[in-house]
Short mmCIF file of C-alpha atoms in Angstrom, two decimals:
data_model
loop_
_atom_site.label_atom_id
_atom_site.label_comp_id
_atom_site.label_asym_id
_atom_site.label_seq_id
_atom_site.Cartn_x
_atom_site.Cartn_y
_atom_site.Cartn_z
CA MET A 1 -0.82 -0.82 19.61
CA CYS A 2 -3.78 0.55 17.71
CA HIS A 3 -6.51 3.35 18.95
CA THR A 4 -9.07 5.94 17.52
CA ASP A 5 -12.08 7.53 18.27
CA THR A 6 -14.79 6.61 16.80
CA VAL A 7 -16.13 9.56 14.30
CA ASN A 8 -17.66 10.25 10.84
CA PRO A 9 -15.78 8.69 8.27
CA THR A 10 -14.43 12.07 6.60
CA THR A 11 -13.11 13.69 10.01
CA ASN A 12 -9.60 13.42 11.50
CA ALA A 13 -9.79 10.10 13.23
CA SER A 14 -6.67 9.66 15.69
CA HIS A 15 -3.69 11.35 16.26
CA HIS A 16 -0.16 9.97 16.59
CA PHE A 17 2.99 11.75 17.61
CA PRO A 18 6.55 10.53 17.11
CA ARG A 19 9.37 11.06 19.62
CA SER A 20 12.12 11.87 17.30
CA LEU A 21 10.27 14.90 15.66
CA LYS A 22 8.96 18.04 17.14
CA MET A 23 8.78 20.58 14.89
CA THR A 24 5.26 19.61 13.58
CA ASP A 25 3.85 18.03 16.93
CA SER A 26 1.01 20.90 17.00
CA ASN A 27 0.38 20.36 13.19
CA PRO A 28 0.67 17.13 12.20
CA LEU A 29 0.60 15.55 8.30
CA VAL A 30 -2.84 14.49 7.53
CA LEU A 31 -3.25 10.86 5.49
CA TYR A 32 -6.57 10.27 3.87
CA ASP A 33 -6.90 6.78 3.95
CA ILE A 34 -9.72 4.14 2.99
CA SER A 35 -12.73 4.02 5.97
CA SER A 36 -13.59 0.38 6.46
CA THR A 37 -14.40 -2.08 9.20
CA ILE A 38 -11.21 -2.31 10.84
CA GLN A 39 -9.77 0.94 10.56
CA PRO A 40 -7.77 2.25 12.46
CA ARG A 41 -5.76 -0.43 10.28
CA SER A 42 -4.87 -0.04 6.56
CA TYR A 43 -5.92 -2.33 4.19
CA ALA A 44 -5.30 -1.34 0.84
CA PRO A 45 -2.00 -1.73 -0.21
CA ASN A 46 -1.01 1.97 -1.58
CA PRO A 47 -2.10 3.61 1.49
CA SER A 48 -0.71 1.11 3.63
CA LYS A 49 2.81 1.97 1.87
CA ALA A 50 2.19 5.56 2.75
CA ARG A 51 1.02 4.62 6.33
CA LEU A 52 4.29 2.53 6.45
CA ALA A 53 6.70 6.02 4.69
CA LEU A 54 5.67 8.01 7.66
CA SER A 55 6.44 5.84 10.15
CA PHE A 56 9.53 5.11 8.91
CA LYS A 57 10.48 8.64 8.91
CA ARG A 58 8.81 9.60 12.29
CA VAL A 59 6.57 11.95 10.76
CA PRO A 60 3.80 13.35 12.86
CA PHE A 61 0.47 12.59 11.37
CA LYS A 62 -3.12 12.12 11.68
CA THR A 63 -5.51 9.80 9.82
CA THR A 64 -8.79 11.28 7.84
CA TRP A 65 -10.84 8.33 6.97
CA VAL A 66 -12.74 8.40 3.70
CA ASP A 67 -15.62 5.98 2.34
CA ILE A 68 -14.37 4.72 -0.77
CA LEU A 69 -17.84 6.28 -2.44
CA ASP A 70 -16.68 9.47 -1.29
CA ILE A 71 -13.05 9.64 -2.81
CA ALA A 72 -13.41 11.37 -5.76
CA ASP A 73 -15.28 14.55 -4.25
CA VAL A 74 -12.43 14.60 -1.29
CA ARG A 75 -9.90 14.58 -3.82
CA ARG A 76 -11.50 17.25 -5.96
CA GLY A 77 -12.03 19.52 -2.58
CA LEU A 78 -8.40 19.47 -1.93
CA GLY A 79 -7.95 20.58 -5.41
CA CYS A 80 -6.24 17.15 -5.81
CA SER A 81 -6.19 15.77 -9.55
CA ALA A 82 -6.14 11.79 -10.53
CA VAL A 83 -2.88 10.54 -10.70
CA ARG A 84 -4.37 7.78 -12.67
CA GLN A 85 -7.02 6.62 -15.00
CA PHE A 86 -9.11 3.56 -15.82
CA ASP A 87 -8.68 1.63 -19.23
CA ASP A 88 -11.49 3.74 -20.69
CA GLY A 89 -9.01 6.69 -20.14
CA THR A 90 -11.29 8.22 -17.41
CA ASP A 91 -10.02 9.82 -13.94
CA PHE A 92 -9.21 7.01 -11.31
CA PHE A 93 -9.63 8.73 -7.98
CA THR A 94 -8.09 6.73 -5.26
CA LEU A 95 -6.52 7.48 -2.01
CA PRO A 96 -3.82 7.93 -0.62
CA MET A 97 -3.67 11.74 -0.27
CA LEU A 98 -1.35 13.59 2.22
CA ARG A 99 -1.74 17.22 3.10
CA ASP A 100 0.91 19.24 4.70
CA PRO A 101 -0.82 22.26 6.85
CA ALA A 102 2.45 23.91 6.96
CA SER A 103 3.07 24.19 3.42
CA GLY A 104 -0.75 23.69 2.00
CA GLN A 105 0.44 20.93 -0.30
CA VAL A 106 -1.26 17.88 -0.94
CA VAL A 107 0.53 14.67 -2.61
CA GLY A 108 -1.75 12.12 -4.17
CA ASP A 109 0.10 9.40 -5.27
CA SER A 110 1.62 6.91 -2.44
CA PHE A 111 5.67 6.92 -4.40
CA ASP A 112 4.78 10.76 -4.48
CA ILE A 113 4.13 10.69 -0.62
CA ALA A 114 7.59 9.00 -0.26
CA ASN A 115 9.28 11.80 -2.34
CA TYR A 116 7.70 14.25 -0.56
CA LEU A 117 8.91 13.13 2.84
CA GLU A 118 12.35 12.35 2.21
CA ALA A 119 12.64 16.03 0.71
CA THR A 120 10.34 18.01 3.49
CA PHE A 121 12.29 15.43 6.69
CA PRO A 122 15.45 14.52 5.52
CA HIS A 123 16.89 14.37 9.07
CA SER A 124 14.03 12.61 10.54
CA GLY A 125 13.66 8.72 10.89
CA GLY A 126 15.08 6.32 8.33
CA CYS A 127 16.39 7.26 4.75
CA LEU A 128 13.74 6.06 2.52
CA PHE A 129 16.01 5.99 -0.92
CA PRO A 130 19.69 6.05 0.72
CA PRO A 131 22.17 7.09 -1.43
CA ALA A 132 24.81 4.21 -0.26
CA SER A 133 22.10 1.50 -1.16
CA THR A 134 23.32 -1.65 -2.67
CA ARG A 135 20.12 -1.15 -4.63
CA THR A 136 19.26 -4.85 -4.51
CA GLY A 137 16.08 -5.85 -6.16
CA LEU A 138 15.18 -2.62 -7.85
CA ASN A 139 15.87 -4.35 -11.37
CA TYR A 140 12.87 -6.71 -10.19
CA GLU A 141 11.05 -7.61 -13.38
CA SER A 142 7.54 -9.04 -12.99
CA PRO A 143 6.08 -11.79 -14.83
CA HIS A 144 2.86 -9.72 -15.44
CA ARG A 145 4.57 -6.89 -16.08
CA ASP A 146 2.79 -6.82 -19.74
CA THR A 147 -0.38 -7.75 -18.21
CA PRO A 148 -3.30 -5.31 -18.77
CA PHE A 149 -5.32 -3.87 -15.76
CA TYR A 150 -8.51 -2.33 -15.71
CA ALA A 151 -6.73 0.51 -13.89
CA PRO A 152 -3.41 0.71 -15.12
CA LEU A 153 -0.47 1.08 -13.12
CA THR A 154 0.92 4.22 -12.61
CA THR A 155 4.87 4.51 -13.58
CA ARG A 156 6.13 7.65 -12.31
CA LYS A 157 8.96 7.87 -15.14
CA GLY A 158 10.85 10.95 -15.01
CA ALA A 159 10.21 11.14 -11.13
CA ARG A 160 12.74 11.63 -8.54
CA ASN A 161 14.42 8.03 -7.29
CA GLU A 162 13.00 6.69 -10.52
CA ALA A 163 14.34 3.18 -10.13
CA TYR A 164 11.95 2.86 -6.77
CA ALA A 165 9.30 3.77 -8.77
CA ARG A 166 10.16 1.17 -11.45
CA PHE A 167 10.20 -1.46 -8.72
CA ASN A 168 6.99 -0.38 -7.57
CA VAL A 169 5.01 -0.73 -10.82
CA HIS A 170 6.68 -4.26 -11.16
CA VAL A 171 5.84 -5.27 -7.54
CA ASP A 172 2.26 -3.88 -8.24
CA ALA A 173 1.62 -6.10 -11.29
CA THR A 174 2.78 -9.16 -9.74
CA PHE A 175 0.37 -9.01 -6.80
CA SER A 176 -2.76 -6.78 -8.62
CA ALA A 177 -2.35 -9.97 -11.00
CA HIS A 178 -3.58 -12.05 -7.94
CA VAL A 179 -5.69 -9.87 -5.91
CA VAL A 180 -9.00 -11.64 -7.12
CA LEU A 181 -7.96 -14.18 -4.34
CA VAL A 182 -8.56 -11.82 -1.59
CA ALA A 183 -11.22 -9.30 -3.02
CA HIS A 184 -14.32 -11.04 -1.88
CA ALA A 185 -12.77 -10.22 1.71
CA LEU A 186 -12.28 -6.80 1.48
CA PRO A 187 -13.70 -5.03 4.53
CA PHE A 188 -16.13 -2.41 2.87
CA ASN A 189 -18.49 -0.39 5.10
CA PRO A 190 -21.90 -2.28 5.61
CA SER A 191 -23.81 0.80 4.82
CA THR A 192 -22.08 1.95 1.47
CA ALA A 193 -21.04 -1.75 0.83
CA ASP A 194 -23.48 -2.88 -2.19
CA ALA A 195 -23.10 0.24 -4.14
CA THR A 196 -19.21 -0.03 -3.44
CA ARG A 197 -19.49 -3.85 -4.92
CA ALA A 198 -21.51 -2.76 -7.68
CA LEU A 199 -18.94 0.01 -8.59
CA PHE A 200 -16.11 -2.48 -8.49
CA ALA A 201 -17.94 -5.10 -10.65
CA LYS A 202 -18.48 -2.07 -13.30
CA ARG A 203 -15.09 -0.66 -13.12
CA ALA A 204 -13.60 -4.47 -13.86
CA HIS A 205 -16.23 -4.66 -16.88
CA LEU A 206 -17.84 -7.63 -14.88
CA ALA A 207 -21.63 -8.48 -14.62
CA SER A 208 -21.61 -9.05 -11.02
CA TRP A 209 -19.93 -9.04 -8.44
CA ASP A 210 -20.10 -13.01 -7.69
CA ASP A 211 -17.65 -13.19 -10.57
CA LEU A 212 -14.86 -12.00 -8.50
CA SER A 213 -15.32 -15.09 -5.96
CA ILE A 214 -12.61 -17.91 -6.41
CA GLN A 215 -13.22 -21.33 -4.98
CA GLY A 216 -12.60 -24.73 -5.35
CA GLU A 217 -10.04 -26.08 -7.85
CA ALA A 218 -9.56 -23.01 -9.17
CA ARG A 219 -8.38 -21.13 -6.05
CA VAL A 220 -5.78 -23.79 -5.71
CA GLN A 221 -4.53 -23.28 -8.87
CA LEU A 222 -4.68 -19.76 -8.79
CA ARG A 223 -2.78 -19.68 -5.55
CA ALA A 224 -0.02 -22.12 -6.57
CA ALA A 225 0.25 -19.64 -9.65
CA PHE A 226 0.98 -16.92 -7.63
CA LYS A 227 3.39 -18.60 -5.46
CA VAL A 228 5.26 -19.18 -8.55
CA ALA A 229 4.78 -15.88 -9.73
CA LEU A 230 6.49 -14.32 -6.54
CA THR A 231 9.83 -16.82 -6.88
CA SER A 232 11.78 -13.92 -8.49
CA LEU A 233 10.70 -11.10 -6.07
CA ALA A 234 11.62 -13.31 -3.05
CA ARG A 235 14.72 -14.24 -4.34
CA PRO A 236 16.39 -10.71 -3.56
CA PHE A 237 15.41 -11.04 -0.13
CA MET A 238 17.75 -13.62 0.02
CA VAL A 239 20.54 -12.05 -0.91
CA HIS A 240 21.61 -10.61 2.56
CA ASP A 241 21.70 -13.62 5.74
CA ALA A 242 20.66 -10.91 7.74
CA GLY A 243 17.30 -9.87 6.56
CA PRO A 244 14.88 -9.56 6.76
CA TYR A 245 15.01 -6.39 4.37
CA LEU A 246 16.63 -6.36 1.01
CA GLU A 247 19.46 -5.10 2.17
CA GLY A 248 20.05 -6.93 5.15
CA GLU A 249 19.15 -4.90 8.56
CA GLN A 250 18.10 -1.75 7.07
CA ALA A 251 14.84 -1.53 5.11
CA ASN A 252 14.61 1.32 2.60
CA TYR A 253 11.02 2.10 0.63
CA ALA A 254 11.52 -0.83 -1.45
CA ASP A 255 10.92 -3.03 1.52
CA LEU A 256 8.00 -0.89 2.12
CA ILE A 257 6.39 -0.85 -1.38
CA VAL A 258 6.11 -5.19 -0.83
CA GLY A 259 4.94 -4.47 2.69
CA GLY A 260 2.18 -2.31 1.85
CA TRP A 261 0.60 -5.22 -0.42
CA LEU A 262 1.70 -7.84 2.71
CA ASN A 263 -0.15 -6.03 4.89
CA MET A 264 -3.28 -5.89 2.37
CA LEU A 265 -2.78 -9.95 2.26
CA SER A 266 -2.39 -10.33 6.11
CA VAL A 267 -6.01 -8.73 6.86
CA THR A 268 -8.21 -10.18 3.40
CA MET A 269 -6.65 -13.92 3.17
CA PRO A 270 -8.64 -16.73 5.05
CA GLY A 271 -6.25 -17.05 7.95
CA GLU A 272 -5.13 -20.60 7.13
CA GLU A 273 -4.25 -19.53 3.66
CA TRP A 274 -2.25 -16.46 5.05
CA GLN A 275 -0.23 -18.67 7.40
CA ASP A 276 0.81 -20.98 4.41
CA PHE A 277 1.57 -17.50 2.33
CA LYS A 278 3.84 -16.49 5.12
CA THR A 279 5.92 -19.75 4.45
CA TRP A 280 6.44 -19.51 1.20
CA HIS A 281 10.25 -19.16 -0.55
CA GLY A 282 11.59 -19.61 2.73
CA GLY A 283 9.42 -17.54 4.70
CA VAL A 284 11.28 -14.11 3.30
CA PHE A 285 7.77 -12.80 3.24
CA GLY A 286 6.69 -13.47 6.45
CA ARG A 287 9.71 -12.13 7.65
CA LEU A 288 9.66 -8.71 6.25
CA HIS A 289 5.70 -8.66 7.29
CA ASP A 290 6.70 -9.33 10.83
CA ALA A 291 9.17 -6.70 11.02
CA LEU A 292 7.63 -4.05 9.44
CA GLN A 293 4.91 -4.56 11.24
CA GLU A 294 6.56 -4.70 14.41
CA ASN A 295 8.61 -1.76 13.52
CA TYR A 296 6.63 1.02 11.08
CA PHE A 297 3.02 0.07 10.99
CA GLU A 298 1.32 2.55 13.01
CA CYS A 299 -2.45 1.91 13.01
CA LYS A 300 -4.41 5.11 14.29
#
């Protein structure tokens, strides 16, 4: 169940203390997430991945909500450098970040956060990167792997559990290539919405935010292309009949990567389109979304 306190976007919003881990209940980790009109629910895919990982590991955490226009200052204030750059080479300061009060460490990338949680809390919750994994789906290649993006995707080459990092970038490419379907429904804070839209249009090299509005026949065609693009990602979710995860009944970080994007679509797609999306490819993404939301997605 979702709950929160009404606070300034840059203050701590709420607390969650899982039953399975007591050592840090009084000093929980801090997740920095994007504030919006729908908080305490995450909507952006990468913060959603981090939230899923924290809940999957049953690690106590609380959320600090940050307005999009304040992200760069907050990251700099915590000494957390950008891990992505725009296509012009300038730094892209984004979220999530995770701060560990016990160690003082700040981690500023969703994949690095997953690695940090697994290394720091190996015996809590589930295993994000199970050593006995069948590695189902990790060789997935996006049909949009060569698509240029205004904010190029991070590969995390050489990182621990690199196969999952590779899977992450390919999943990001597929969904990012179609994110225009939900851009106009992003739940920006009303007080900064106009400035945020102008910033996003500038980043995407567009003359106006309205250029991101896809309607009519163009939208029908893009949705059809999205369905086709997801075909090869859906296949590995059909390997194990038990489902709904890539390896059947047990989730790992690869499932959470896809789940982060599904969470975004669930809160930004028009209702009828989302219900239709959930039926695509035999309903594998709908089942995955529902299972992750029920078992691992903490709104706070």
